[in-house]
Amino acid sequence: MTPVRAPLLAGAALIGLYAVLPSGLSRDAVYLAVGLGCVAAIVLGVRRHRPVARAPWYLLAGGQGAWVLGDMIYSWDQDVRHVSPFPSNADVAYLLAYPLLAAGIALLIRRGGRRFDLRGLIDSGIVVVSLGLVSWAWIARPMVENADVPLFDRIIAVAYPVGDILLMAMLVRLVGAPGVSSIALRLLAGAVILQVVADTGRAAGVSESWNYASELDGLWLASYVLWGACALHPQMSEISRRSRARDDLFTVRRVVVLGAAAVLPTLTAGVALAFGHSMDPWVLLGGAIVLTVLVVLRMASGIAEIRLTAQQRDRLQEELLRRAAHDPLTGQFNRAYMLRIIQGALRRAGSTGAATGLIVIDLDDFASVNNAVGPAAADDVLIATARRISDTVGAAHPVGRLGGDQFVVLVEHADAEDLTPRIAGALASTLLVRHDTAHGAVRVVVRIGLTLGLDGSTDASELLHQALIASRRAKLAAAGTFEVFDSNLRREVAERKAVEHELRAAIDEDALELRYQPVVSVSAAVVDGYEALVRWRRPSGVLGMPDEFIPIAEKSDLICELGRWVLMSATGQFAAWLERDPVRFSSLTIAVNISGRHLADRRIVTDVAAALNASGLASHHLVIEVTEMVLVDEPRAVIQLDALRALGVTISLDDFGTGYTSIGQLRHLPVDTIKIDRSFLSLSEPGSSELIALMTAAAHACGMLVVAEGVERDDQLMLLKALDCDAAQGYLFARPLTSAAVLDGVEPVRHPRLRIVRDT
Ligand code: C2E
Ligand code: MG
Ligand code: MG
């Protein structure tokens, strides 16, 4: 609240002063001071908060300026010339203010809106017809039919309520859009409503005397103050940003506003009847019919949307669940799902004392198979290998593909050491590849590793890691040999513990580094923000990638320490950029990845707050990325996300589509953005683009924005554009960059895409 307290208090003081001063020059000077202060505040607000779109704010300042000019002319007439003509030059200035203000608000809406928006227009139509009817009955008609007044004067008088209706119609669209209802937005709405109420009050008095009702001055003054306070509030820059999400949905706010607009004429007619006020029945009837048609149209389009999504939602849900558990190529389980069922087996084994066996099968030198027969035929080899493995082990033992050319078999209630040679035997025979591009026999050579979980102390990923180490150590097992994870291999586990140690030291010694990958808006091809990605400068000088050490860090609270380091560094770096180049960075964001374990830690909220404090960065610049799985695995996550959001940071759901989020639940998640996992972007699988479309539609329906990850090719970008995706990230635009490269980077405002810069 602090940013607006000072202007509000100053405004209130001036209004108080205005109320106690006797009418005359000094009182009018106070009035003008408030108006000029309002214009100055808008200009100042634009310079200070640097909204992406400045034009709407300058139009709004222009509108207020026209209004102040009207005040000046009016005061001059009153105080110096002692006349109060109507219409006068003051009215010219006043009436000029309406189109400027309406255009300003319209641009604030359009800044986010995408294309022609029929539903938004219908909404505006409903408000215009409703207010128009009321206005006609109580204000305009008495004016128009007042034969004592010249026609031209009557037209000028009616122009005011028309302008007010225009402003209200614009306001309804701006406020009805989904998104956070910010303080700045409320101030803006308050400013417009006060002005309209004051105008209406004056117009209602006009039929008796053409004099301005000075009691209304307080309302106009308050409207100036709210306009100024709105522009000075830091959230002013987000008023246009928020409406980037779909702005044609039935939000509660919108339903209330449209419902009120729909009953208003009926209420008016009722009141008129009760008080014996004469109404024009034909106008009322015609207006009511138009209003009904508009409301029905609006409902029909809304219902069509809801029905469509319910059907598509089920399909999407089914498909996402299937993908969440399965490897798309071979149809076997994927790594994430295997880890879940291994964990389940270990839990059962913990209570029965039985052993849990894991067999890892690693195709040796698969790259050369790939080169020899081409990628399509190589895929066939993987599919055939998977089938051979699952045929050999039978349905009792789940088979998974770990990615690439690695497979795993979970052996429960059976002898894994028995099963292993049988797998090796089955894979030893040659495979016949018949493909358009390649024909012939392929022999795969495998390394097989085996491990047994005997006590309850190992967890699933530990066990899998052991089996992978064993397979790496195994001799080429064409002859059916395999390696068992034994004490020899435990050394490697110890080595991993050493890595953990080194990493801890690296955090203390600042040996970690960050890279920044741009997130680019799909429609405008401008950078929306950057994602911070961590790197580890090893003592050897080699740059370690997250995949090598994040999983190790996640085994302990080390990941929280790492997270704190990344939060501090990324916010600090962004604040430094912002200071260096405020024009370029003020509308951008910085995203930080937070692991599930850290999110579940109660300190996460203080960690984020501390980073914001230390860097002095406003919270709306910070995006926290959490993976979808976190929400499933960590029951506390949702509560913590709520708390983070309350700080004002944005929450982004990373790797979306690989977890288990139910689409029905999406709406209730404290999430602002989803990042579609890059596995969908490969587009190699049939139906991928349809899935992206459905995910995008589902997210938009929940008022969320959509980012697509891993965009490498132009055709992917074209598709995202067609599917109405909001933003994209990937090598097509840029690799993760050093801070220096970010600063060097040319803002790609007028380029179809960023130049590709090497990872450094
Ligand atoms: P992520 O958050 O999904 O980050 C995107 C990853 O995809 C990055 O890999 C990025 O370099 C890579 N990428 C970006 N564009 C493309 C593309 O066009 N094609 C391909 N093939 N890849 C692309 P990176 O930097 O190796 O990070 C991998 C993962 O490590 C991240 O996935 C994130 O889950 C984790 N990670 C990275 N930094 C942090 C961190 O500071 N904290 C935590 N907890 N996790 C981190
Ligand atoms: Mg990420
Ligand atoms: Mg991701």
PDB file of C-alpha atoms in Angstrom, residues 101-221:
ATOM      1  CA  LEU A 101      -9.495   8.273 -22.028  1.00  0.00           C
ATOM      2  CA  ALA A 102     -11.507   5.587 -23.820  1.00  0.00           C
ATOM      3  CA  ALA A 103      -8.707   5.078 -26.343  1.00  0.00           C
ATOM      4  CA  GLY A 104      -6.186   4.824 -23.512  1.00  0.00           C
ATOM      5  CA  ILE A 105      -8.171   2.106 -21.742  1.00  0.00           C
ATOM      6  CA  ALA A 106      -8.837   0.337 -25.049  1.00  0.00           C
ATOM      7  CA  LEU A 107      -5.100   0.212 -25.716  1.00  0.00           C
ATOM      8  CA  LEU A 108      -4.471  -1.182 -22.247  1.00  0.00           C
ATOM      9  CA  ILE A 109      -6.832  -4.014 -23.167  1.00  0.00           C
ATOM     10  CA  ARG A 110      -5.471  -4.478 -26.663  1.00  0.00           C
ATOM     11  CA  ARG A 111      -1.902  -4.585 -25.500  1.00  0.00           C
ATOM     12  CA  GLY A 112      -2.628  -8.054 -24.192  1.00  0.00           C
ATOM     13  CA  GLY A 113      -5.508  -9.149 -26.372  1.00  0.00           C
ATOM     14  CA  ARG A 114      -4.561 -11.142 -29.398  1.00  0.00           C
ATOM     15  CA  ARG A 115      -6.901 -10.880 -32.259  1.00  0.00           C
ATOM     16  CA  PHE A 116     -10.417  -9.821 -33.051  1.00  0.00           C
ATOM     17  CA  ASP A 117     -12.353 -10.485 -29.874  1.00  0.00           C
ATOM     18  CA  LEU A 118     -16.059 -11.001 -30.572  1.00  0.00           C
ATOM     19  CA  ARG A 119     -16.956 -11.961 -27.022  1.00  0.00           C
ATOM     20  CA  GLY A 120     -15.323  -8.865 -25.621  1.00  0.00           C
ATOM     21  CA  LEU A 121     -17.298  -6.765 -28.079  1.00  0.00           C
ATOM     22  CA  ILE A 122     -20.554  -8.411 -27.060  1.00  0.00           C
ATOM     23  CA  ASP A 123     -19.708  -7.670 -23.424  1.00  0.00           C
ATOM     24  CA  SER A 124     -19.169  -4.034 -24.288  1.00  0.00           C
ATOM     25  CA  GLY A 125     -22.404  -4.058 -26.292  1.00  0.00           C
ATOM     26  CA  ILE A 126     -24.345  -5.328 -23.282  1.00  0.00           C
ATOM     27  CA  VAL A 127     -22.983  -2.557 -21.077  1.00  0.00           C
ATOM     28  CA  VAL A 128     -23.584   0.119 -23.709  1.00  0.00           C
ATOM     29  CA  VAL A 129     -27.189  -0.914 -24.325  1.00  0.00           C
ATOM     30  CA  SER A 130     -27.971  -1.267 -20.643  1.00  0.00           C
ATOM     31  CA  LEU A 131     -26.458   2.021 -19.512  1.00  0.00           C
ATOM     32  CA  GLY A 132     -27.760   3.657 -22.677  1.00  0.00           C
ATOM     33  CA  LEU A 133     -31.319   2.698 -21.811  1.00  0.00           C
ATOM     34  CA  VAL A 134     -31.045   3.952 -18.251  1.00  0.00           C
ATOM     35  CA  SER A 135     -29.302   7.083 -19.365  1.00  0.00           C
ATOM     36  CA  TRP A 136     -31.905   7.728 -22.003  1.00  0.00           C
ATOM     37  CA  ALA A 137     -34.773   7.305 -19.571  1.00  0.00           C
ATOM     38  CA  TRP A 138     -33.410   9.530 -16.828  1.00  0.00           C
ATOM     39  CA  ILE A 139     -30.895  11.879 -18.361  1.00  0.00           C
ATOM     40  CA  ALA A 140     -30.737  12.163 -22.102  1.00  0.00           C
ATOM     41  CA  ARG A 141     -34.426  12.145 -22.944  1.00  0.00           C
ATOM     42  CA  PRO A 142     -35.340  15.081 -20.683  1.00  0.00           C
ATOM     43  CA  MET A 143     -32.413  16.972 -22.213  1.00  0.00           C
ATOM     44  CA  VAL A 144     -33.242  16.142 -25.778  1.00  0.00           C
ATOM     45  CA  GLU A 145     -36.897  16.945 -25.383  1.00  0.00           C
ATOM     46  CA  ASN A 146     -36.259  20.244 -23.603  1.00  0.00           C
ATOM     47  CA  ALA A 147     -37.494  22.566 -26.336  1.00  0.00           C
ATOM     48  CA  ASP A 148     -36.396  25.679 -24.412  1.00  0.00           C
ATOM     49  CA  VAL A 149     -32.778  24.871 -25.144  1.00  0.00           C
ATOM     50  CA  PRO A 150     -31.249  25.236 -28.616  1.00  0.00           C
ATOM     51  CA  LEU A 151     -30.623  21.988 -30.469  1.00  0.00           C
ATOM     52  CA  PHE A 152     -26.850  22.396 -30.576  1.00  0.00           C
ATOM     53  CA  ASP A 153     -26.716  22.893 -26.817  1.00  0.00           C
ATOM     54  CA  ARG A 154     -28.817  19.791 -26.352  1.00  0.00           C
ATOM     55  CA  ILE A 155     -26.429  17.749 -28.464  1.00  0.00           C
ATOM     56  CA  ILE A 156     -23.471  18.942 -26.412  1.00  0.00           C
ATOM     57  CA  ALA A 157     -25.295  18.067 -23.216  1.00  0.00           C
ATOM     58  CA  VAL A 158     -26.096  14.551 -24.434  1.00  0.00           C
ATOM     59  CA  ALA A 159     -22.496  14.011 -25.485  1.00  0.00           C
ATOM     60  CA  TYR A 160     -21.478  13.738 -21.825  1.00  0.00           C
ATOM     61  CA  PRO A 161     -23.563  10.676 -20.924  1.00  0.00           C
ATOM     62  CA  VAL A 162     -22.504   9.113 -24.240  1.00  0.00           C
ATOM     63  CA  GLY A 163     -18.854   9.618 -23.275  1.00  0.00           C
ATOM     64  CA  ASP A 164     -19.482   8.151 -19.841  1.00  0.00           C
ATOM     65  CA  ILE A 165     -21.111   5.065 -21.302  1.00  0.00           C
ATOM     66  CA  LEU A 166     -18.130   4.622 -23.582  1.00  0.00           C
ATOM     67  CA  LEU A 167     -15.775   4.785 -20.607  1.00  0.00           C
ATOM     68  CA  MET A 168     -17.843   2.259 -18.639  1.00  0.00           C
ATOM     69  CA  ALA A 169     -17.915  -0.161 -21.575  1.00  0.00           C
ATOM     70  CA  MET A 170     -14.115  -0.016 -21.774  1.00  0.00           C
ATOM     71  CA  LEU A 171     -13.736  -0.411 -18.048  1.00  0.00           C
ATOM     72  CA  VAL A 172     -15.920  -3.518 -17.972  1.00  0.00           C
ATOM     73  CA  ARG A 173     -13.659  -5.263 -20.465  1.00  0.00           C
ATOM     74  CA  LEU A 174     -10.527  -4.290 -18.633  1.00  0.00           C
ATOM     75  CA  VAL A 175     -11.842  -5.406 -15.245  1.00  0.00           C
ATOM     76  CA  GLY A 176     -13.568  -8.528 -16.521  1.00  0.00           C
ATOM     77  CA  ALA A 177     -10.376 -10.118 -17.831  1.00  0.00           C
ATOM     78  CA  PRO A 178      -9.064 -12.975 -15.712  1.00  0.00           C
ATOM     79  CA  GLY A 179      -5.984 -12.350 -13.644  1.00  0.00           C
ATOM     80  CA  VAL A 180      -4.930 -10.851 -10.388  1.00  0.00           C
ATOM     81  CA  SER A 181      -7.051  -7.931  -9.424  1.00  0.00           C
ATOM     82  CA  SER A 182      -4.256  -5.559  -8.495  1.00  0.00           C
ATOM     83  CA  ILE A 183      -4.437  -2.449  -6.381  1.00  0.00           C
ATOM     84  CA  ALA A 184      -3.554  -0.352  -9.425  1.00  0.00           C
ATOM     85  CA  LEU A 185      -6.479  -1.816 -11.355  1.00  0.00           C
ATOM     86  CA  ARG A 186      -8.873  -1.063  -8.499  1.00  0.00           C
ATOM     87  CA  LEU A 187      -7.627   2.508  -8.356  1.00  0.00           C
ATOM     88  CA  LEU A 188      -8.217   2.877 -12.080  1.00  0.00           C
ATOM     89  CA  ALA A 189     -11.707   1.409 -11.839  1.00  0.00           C
ATOM     90  CA  GLY A 190     -12.476   3.697  -8.890  1.00  0.00           C
ATOM     91  CA  ALA A 191     -11.257   6.729 -10.828  1.00  0.00           C
ATOM     92  CA  VAL A 192     -13.483   5.992 -13.826  1.00  0.00           C
ATOM     93  CA  ILE A 193     -16.535   5.170 -11.712  1.00  0.00           C
ATOM     94  CA  LEU A 194     -16.195   8.361  -9.634  1.00  0.00           C
ATOM     95  CA  GLN A 195     -15.967  10.421 -12.784  1.00  0.00           C
ATOM     96  CA  VAL A 196     -19.001   8.758 -14.335  1.00  0.00           C
ATOM     97  CA  VAL A 197     -21.018   9.145 -11.134  1.00  0.00           C
ATOM     98  CA  ALA A 198     -20.118  12.844 -10.908  1.00  0.00           C
ATOM     99  CA  ASP A 199     -20.943  13.395 -14.582  1.00  0.00           C
ATOM    100  CA  THR A 200     -24.243  11.629 -14.163  1.00  0.00           C
ATOM    101  CA  GLY A 201     -25.045  13.661 -11.082  1.00  0.00           C
ATOM    102  CA  ARG A 202     -24.388  16.835 -12.970  1.00  0.00           C
ATOM    103  CA  ALA A 203     -26.348  15.702 -15.999  1.00  0.00           C
ATOM    104  CA  ALA A 204     -29.308  14.731 -13.828  1.00  0.00           C
ATOM    105  CA  GLY A 205     -29.351  18.276 -12.479  1.00  0.00           C
ATOM    106  CA  VAL A 206     -28.941  19.820 -15.867  1.00  0.00           C
ATOM    107  CA  SER A 207     -32.577  19.643 -16.880  1.00  0.00           C
ATOM    108  CA  GLU A 208     -33.482  22.026 -14.081  1.00  0.00           C
ATOM    109  CA  SER A 209     -30.616  24.458 -14.408  1.00  0.00           C
ATOM    110  CA  TRP A 210     -27.586  24.542 -16.663  1.00  0.00           C
ATOM    111  CA  ASN A 211     -25.394  25.221 -13.685  1.00  0.00           C
ATOM    112  CA  TYR A 212     -22.755  22.811 -12.488  1.00  0.00           C
ATOM    113  CA  ALA A 213     -23.535  21.256  -9.170  1.00  0.00           C
ATOM    114  CA  SER A 214     -20.536  22.181  -7.085  1.00  0.00           C
ATOM    115  CA  GLU A 215     -21.161  19.420  -4.548  1.00  0.00           C
ATOM    116  CA  LEU A 216     -19.967  17.056  -7.258  1.00  0.00           C
ATOM    117  CA  ASP A 217     -16.584  18.735  -7.405  1.00  0.00           C
ATOM    118  CA  GLY A 218     -15.379  16.511  -4.596  1.00  0.00           C
ATOM    119  CA  LEU A 219     -16.058  13.434  -6.729  1.00  0.00           C
ATOM    120  CA  TRP A 220     -14.200  14.811  -9.756  1.00  0.00           C
ATOM    121  CA  LEU A 221     -11.302  15.760  -7.521  1.00  0.00           C
TER     122      LEU A 221
END
